[in-house]
PDB file of C-alpha atoms in Angstrom:
ATOM      1  CA  MET A  30      -0.612   0.468  19.278  1.00 53.00           C
ATOM      2  CA  PRO A  31      -0.764   2.879  22.252  1.00 52.00           C
ATOM      3  CA  GLU A  32      -0.606   6.435  21.275  1.00 49.00           C
ATOM      4  CA  SER A  33       2.351   7.033  23.330  1.00 58.00           C
ATOM      5  CA  ASP A  34       4.244   4.409  21.141  1.00 91.00           C
ATOM      6  CA  LEU A  35       3.373   6.414  17.874  1.00 95.00           C
ATOM      7  CA  VAL A  36       4.317   9.859  17.028  1.00 96.00           C
ATOM      8  CA  VAL A  37       3.318  11.474  13.660  1.00 97.00           C
ATOM      9  CA  ARG A  38       5.031  14.859  13.051  1.00 97.00           C
ATOM     10  CA  MET A  39       5.734  17.159  10.051  1.00 97.00           C
ATOM     11  CA  ALA A  40       9.104  16.142   8.391  1.00 96.00           C
ATOM     12  CA  ASP A  41      11.723  18.621   7.632  1.00 94.00           C
ATOM     13  CA  GLU A  42      15.094  18.690   6.033  1.00 91.00           C
ATOM     14  CA  ARG A  43      16.443  16.629   8.864  1.00 94.00           C
ATOM     15  CA  ASP A  44      14.390  13.762   7.856  1.00 96.00           C
ATOM     16  CA  GLU A  45      15.576  13.393   4.398  1.00 96.00           C
ATOM     17  CA  ALA A  46      17.592  10.124   5.012  1.00 96.00           C
ATOM     18  CA  ALA A  47      14.827   8.650   7.257  1.00 96.00           C
ATOM     19  CA  LEU A  48      12.256   9.212   4.577  1.00 96.00           C
ATOM     20  CA  ALA A  49      14.512   7.770   1.889  1.00 97.00           C
ATOM     21  CA  GLY A  50      15.450   4.788   4.020  1.00 96.00           C
ATOM     22  CA  LEU A  51      11.637   4.063   4.707  1.00 96.00           C
ATOM     23  CA  ARG A  52      10.747   4.436   1.157  1.00 94.00           C
ATOM     24  CA  ARG A  53      13.547   1.828   0.307  1.00 96.00           C
ATOM     25  CA  ALA A  54      12.425  -0.410   3.065  1.00 94.00           C
ATOM     26  CA  TRP A  55       8.781  -0.195   1.994  1.00 89.00           C
ATOM     27  CA  LEU A  56       9.510  -1.084  -1.598  1.00 91.00           C
ATOM     28  CA  GLU A  57      11.857  -4.039  -0.540  1.00 95.00           C
ATOM     29  CA  GLU A  58       9.031  -5.409   1.544  1.00 93.00           C
ATOM     30  CA  ARG A  59       6.704  -5.524  -1.454  1.00 89.00           C
ATOM     31  CA  ALA A  60       9.448  -6.822  -3.704  1.00 93.00           C
ATOM     32  CA  GLY A  61      10.359  -9.430  -1.142  1.00 95.00           C
ATOM     33  CA  ARG A  62      14.116  -8.896  -1.635  1.00 97.00           C
ATOM     34  CA  PRO A  63      16.671  -6.082  -1.417  1.00 95.00           C
ATOM     35  CA  VAL A  64      16.509  -3.709  -4.339  1.00 94.00           C
ATOM     36  CA  ASP A  65      20.162  -3.029  -5.652  1.00 95.00           C
ATOM     37  CA  ASP A  66      20.174   0.732  -6.351  1.00 96.00           C
ATOM     38  CA  PRO A  67      23.324   2.328  -4.889  1.00 96.00           C
ATOM     39  CA  GLY A  68      22.095   5.795  -6.472  1.00 97.00           C
ATOM     40  CA  PHE A  69      18.635   5.765  -4.851  1.00 97.00           C
ATOM     41  CA  GLU A  70      19.413   7.764  -1.812  1.00 97.00           C
ATOM     42  CA  ALA A  71      21.129  10.473  -4.001  1.00 97.00           C
ATOM     43  CA  ALA A  72      18.057  10.493  -6.537  1.00 98.00           C
ATOM     44  CA  PHE A  73      15.762  10.785  -3.548  1.00 97.00           C
ATOM     45  CA  ALA A  74      17.690  13.814  -2.069  1.00 96.00           C
ATOM     46  CA  GLN A  75      17.564  15.471  -5.433  1.00 97.00           C
ATOM     47  CA  TRP A  76      13.744  14.885  -5.697  1.00 96.00           C
ATOM     48  CA  TRP A  77      13.436  16.041  -2.141  1.00 94.00           C
ATOM     49  CA  ARG A  78      15.029  19.455  -2.640  1.00 93.00           C
ATOM     50  CA  LEU A  79      12.825  20.012  -5.825  1.00 94.00           C
ATOM     51  CA  GLU A  80       9.544  19.014  -4.363  1.00 93.00           C
ATOM     52  CA  LEU A  81       9.887  20.410  -0.622  1.00 92.00           C
ATOM     53  CA  PRO A  82       8.759  23.987  -1.566  1.00 93.00           C
ATOM     54  CA  ARG A  83       5.373  22.544  -2.597  1.00 93.00           C
ATOM     55  CA  ARG A  84       4.843  19.367  -0.567  1.00 95.00           C
ATOM     56  CA  THR A  85       4.272  18.899   3.046  1.00 97.00           C
ATOM     57  CA  PHE A  86       5.486  15.629   4.521  1.00 97.00           C
ATOM     58  CA  TRP A  87       4.579  13.740   7.698  1.00 98.00           C
ATOM     59  CA  LEU A  88       6.699  10.923   9.334  1.00 98.00           C
ATOM     60  CA  ALA A  89       5.235   8.351  11.553  1.00 97.00           C
ATOM     61  CA  GLU A  90       7.704   6.962  14.200  1.00 97.00           C
ATOM     62  CA  ALA A  91       7.271   4.113  16.628  1.00 95.00           C
ATOM     63  CA  GLY A  92       9.120   3.926  19.962  1.00 93.00           C
ATOM     64  CA  SER A  93       9.672   6.063  22.946  1.00 90.00           C
ATOM     65  CA  GLU A  94      11.953   8.678  24.373  1.00 88.00           C
ATOM     66  CA  GLN A  95      13.920   6.144  26.087  1.00 90.00           C
ATOM     67  CA  SER A  96      14.241   3.526  23.421  1.00 90.00           C
ATOM     68  CA  GLY A  97      14.380   5.994  20.423  1.00 92.00           C
ATOM     69  CA  TRP A  98      12.121   6.513  17.464  1.00 94.00           C
ATOM     70  CA  THR A  99      12.000   4.433  14.471  1.00 95.00           C
ATOM     71  CA  PRO A 100      10.354   5.642  10.993  1.00 96.00           C
ATOM     72  CA  VAL A 101       7.449   3.295  10.346  1.00 97.00           C
ATOM     73  CA  GLY A 102       5.561   5.340   7.633  1.00 97.00           C
ATOM     74  CA  SER A 103       4.967   8.675   5.940  1.00 97.00           C
ATOM     75  CA  ILE A 104       2.607  10.494   3.760  1.00 97.00           C
ATOM     76  CA  ASN A 105       2.719  13.706   1.830  1.00 97.00           C
ATOM     77  CA  VAL A 106       0.491  16.218   0.193  1.00 97.00           C
ATOM     78  CA  VAL A 107       1.526  18.429  -2.741  1.00 96.00           C
ATOM     79  CA  GLU A 108      -0.220  21.647  -3.229  1.00 95.00           C
ATOM     80  CA  ILE A 109      -1.678  22.433  -6.734  1.00 93.00           C
ATOM     81  CA  VAL A 110      -2.698  26.139  -7.375  1.00 92.00           C
ATOM     82  CA  HIS A 111      -5.081  26.235 -10.241  1.00 90.00           C
ATOM     83  CA  MET A 112      -4.677  29.030 -12.863  1.00 90.00           C
ATOM     84  CA  PRO A 113      -7.143  31.775 -12.549  1.00 87.00           C
ATOM     85  CA  ARG A 114      -9.657  32.479 -15.235  1.00 85.00           C
ATOM     86  CA  PRO A 115     -11.719  35.334 -16.099  1.00 90.00           C
ATOM     87  CA  GLY A 116     -14.613  35.608 -13.806  1.00 86.00           C
ATOM     88  CA  ALA A 117     -12.979  33.140 -11.145  1.00 81.00           C
ATOM     89  CA  ARG A 118      -9.927  33.313  -9.090  1.00 76.00           C
ATOM     90  CA  SER A 119      -7.564  30.396  -8.545  1.00 81.00           C
ATOM     91  CA  GLY A 120      -8.181  27.995  -5.936  1.00 88.00           C
ATOM     92  CA  ARG A 121      -5.890  25.201  -4.334  1.00 92.00           C
ATOM     93  CA  ILE A 122      -6.155  21.421  -3.992  1.00 93.00           C
ATOM     94  CA  GLY A 123      -3.955  19.012  -2.323  1.00 95.00           C
ATOM     95  CA  GLN A 124      -2.867  15.730  -3.922  1.00 94.00           C
ATOM     96  CA  VAL A 125      -1.962  12.947  -1.443  1.00 95.00           C
ATOM     97  CA  GLY A 126       1.329  11.141  -2.615  1.00 88.00           C
ATOM     98  CA  SER A 127       3.497   8.292  -1.551  1.00 86.00           C
ATOM     99  CA  ALA A 128       1.671   7.200   1.525  1.00 91.00           C
ATOM    100  CA  PHE A 129       3.140   4.129   2.938  1.00 92.00           C
ATOM    101  CA  VAL A 130       3.473   2.263   6.251  1.00 95.00           C
ATOM    102  CA  LEU A 131       5.747  -0.691   6.859  1.00 95.00           C
ATOM    103  CA  SER A 132       3.938  -3.912   6.934  1.00 93.00           C
ATOM    104  CA  ALA A 133       4.735  -4.590  10.650  1.00 93.00           C
ATOM    105  CA  PHE A 134       2.786  -1.485  11.511  1.00 94.00           C
ATOM    106  CA  ALA A 135      -0.057  -1.769   8.821  1.00 89.00           C
ATOM    107  CA  ASP A 136      -2.936  -2.718  11.248  1.00 89.00           C
ATOM    108  CA  ARG A 137      -1.799  -0.402  14.034  1.00 93.00           C
ATOM    109  CA  GLY A 138      -3.504   2.749  13.208  1.00 94.00           C
ATOM    110  CA  VAL A 139      -0.304   4.341  11.573  1.00 96.00           C
ATOM    111  CA  ALA A 140      -2.006   4.892   8.168  1.00 95.00           C
ATOM    112  CA  GLY A 141      -5.070   6.489   9.914  1.00 95.00           C
ATOM    113  CA  ALA A 142      -3.092   8.809  12.025  1.00 97.00           C
ATOM    114  CA  LEU A 143      -0.949   9.865   9.051  1.00 97.00           C
ATOM    115  CA  LEU A 144      -4.110  10.459   6.874  1.00 96.00           C
ATOM    116  CA  ALA A 145      -5.615  12.382   9.778  1.00 96.00           C
ATOM    117  CA  HIS A 146      -2.627  14.929   9.468  1.00 97.00           C
ATOM    118  CA  ALA A 147      -3.042  15.295   5.836  1.00 97.00           C
ATOM    119  CA  VAL A 148      -6.693  15.883   5.951  1.00 96.00           C
ATOM    120  CA  ARG A 149      -6.237  18.422   8.840  1.00 96.00           C
ATOM    121  CA  HIS A 150      -3.537  20.292   6.764  1.00 96.00           C
ATOM    122  CA  ALA A 151      -5.971  20.386   3.811  1.00 95.00           C
ATOM    123  CA  ARG A 152      -8.527  21.936   6.050  1.00 94.00           C
ATOM    124  CA  GLU A 153      -6.174  24.590   7.375  1.00 95.00           C
ATOM    125  CA  ARG A 154      -4.981  25.315   3.996  1.00 94.00           C
ATOM    126  CA  ARG A 155      -8.708  25.631   2.810  1.00 93.00           C
ATOM    127  CA  TYR A 156      -7.951  23.300   0.049  1.00 93.00           C
ATOM    128  CA  ARG A 157     -11.108  22.723  -2.364  1.00 90.00           C
ATOM    129  CA  ARG A 158     -10.272  19.114  -2.659  1.00 90.00           C
ATOM    130  CA  LEU A 159      -7.957  16.492  -1.581  1.00 93.00           C
ATOM    131  CA  VAL A 160      -7.456  14.066  -4.180  1.00 92.00           C
ATOM    132  CA  LEU A 161      -5.305  10.818  -4.678  1.00 91.00           C
ATOM    133  CA  ALA A 162      -4.938   7.839  -6.992  1.00 88.00           C
ATOM    134  CA  PRO A 163      -5.086   4.792  -4.652  1.00 87.00           C
ATOM    135  CA  THR A 164      -3.676   1.339  -5.222  1.00 83.00           C
ATOM    136  CA  GLY A 165      -6.092  -1.366  -5.588  1.00 82.00           C
ATOM    137  CA  SER A 166      -5.400  -2.632  -1.966  1.00 84.00           C
ATOM    138  CA  SER A 167      -5.567   0.940  -0.502  1.00 88.00           C
ATOM    139  CA  ALA A 168      -8.896   2.256  -2.202  1.00 87.00           C
ATOM    140  CA  SER A 169     -11.180   0.611   0.555  1.00 90.00           C
ATOM    141  CA  PHE A 170      -9.141   2.332   3.310  1.00 92.00           C
ATOM    142  CA  TYR A 171      -9.575   5.918   1.683  1.00 92.00           C
ATOM    143  CA  ARG A 172     -13.402   5.148   1.156  1.00 91.00           C
ATOM    144  CA  ARG A 173     -13.756   4.508   4.699  1.00 92.00           C
ATOM    145  CA  ALA A 174     -11.947   7.594   5.431  1.00 92.00           C
ATOM    146  CA  GLY A 175     -14.518   9.643   3.388  1.00 91.00           C
ATOM    147  CA  PHE A 176     -12.963   9.828   0.019  1.00 89.00           C
ATOM    148  CA  ASP A 177     -15.394   9.261  -3.031  1.00 87.00           C
ATOM    149  CA  ALA A 178     -14.821   8.047  -6.391  1.00 82.00           C
ATOM    150  CA  ALA A 179     -14.020  10.662  -9.139  1.00 77.00           C
ATOM    151  CA  GLY A 180     -13.555   8.695 -12.187  1.00 69.00           C
ATOM    152  CA  ASP A 181     -11.799   5.179 -12.630  1.00 68.00           C
ATOM    153  CA  SER A 182      -8.592   5.914 -10.751  1.00 66.00           C
ATOM    154  CA  LEU A 183      -9.097   9.022  -8.504  1.00 67.00           C
ATOM    155  CA  LEU A 184     -10.667   9.521  -5.063  1.00 73.00           C
ATOM    156  CA  VAL A 185     -11.645  12.823  -3.919  1.00 78.00           C
ATOM    157  CA  LEU A 186     -12.435  14.449  -0.356  1.00 81.00           C
ATOM    158  CA  ASP A 187     -13.872  17.713   0.434  1.00 83.00           C
ATOM    159  CA  PRO A 188     -11.747  18.425   3.596  1.00 82.00           C
ATOM    160  CA  LEU A 189     -14.013  21.277   4.807  1.00 79.00           C
ATOM    161  CA  ALA A 190     -17.039  18.949   4.555  1.00 78.00           C
ATOM    162  CA  VAL A 191     -15.657  16.130   6.669  1.00 69.00           C
ATOM    163  CA  ALA A 192     -15.670  16.346  10.542  1.00 65.00           C
ATOM    164  CA  ASP A 193     -12.715  15.175  12.584  1.00 61.00           C
TER     165      ASP A 193
END
């Protein structure tokens, strides 16, 4: 996909409905059918309000200025501040959550572009680690991006040690 056809930007409160719609579409793709849940959007809005102070969201959109932009993927990072202990101060890590891309855009560089924003954010915030619990099908993507195994279900990346 040409770069001009894809925009990745930090999401804000105006993007709540787009992110909820994208989350629903992604799940319905995987289920292979519509998911009947009329209360989902309200539940998402409530979750969004609770999580927004500690999460940073990015939204990938495909299109152009002329034709308009369509949400095609998103990723978020939740900041976790460790409790200080005697002899050591607290540090921060980031946890990648709810990364997804619509299947029509899966092999077009969208996931890599979203992850690059999350890693850049982790560097800027000076996180000690960026962690995630990948699905079986996504683990190889994250390993190729520099994440290493940390137990059976976590992958970890030192964002300060990885070059752009």
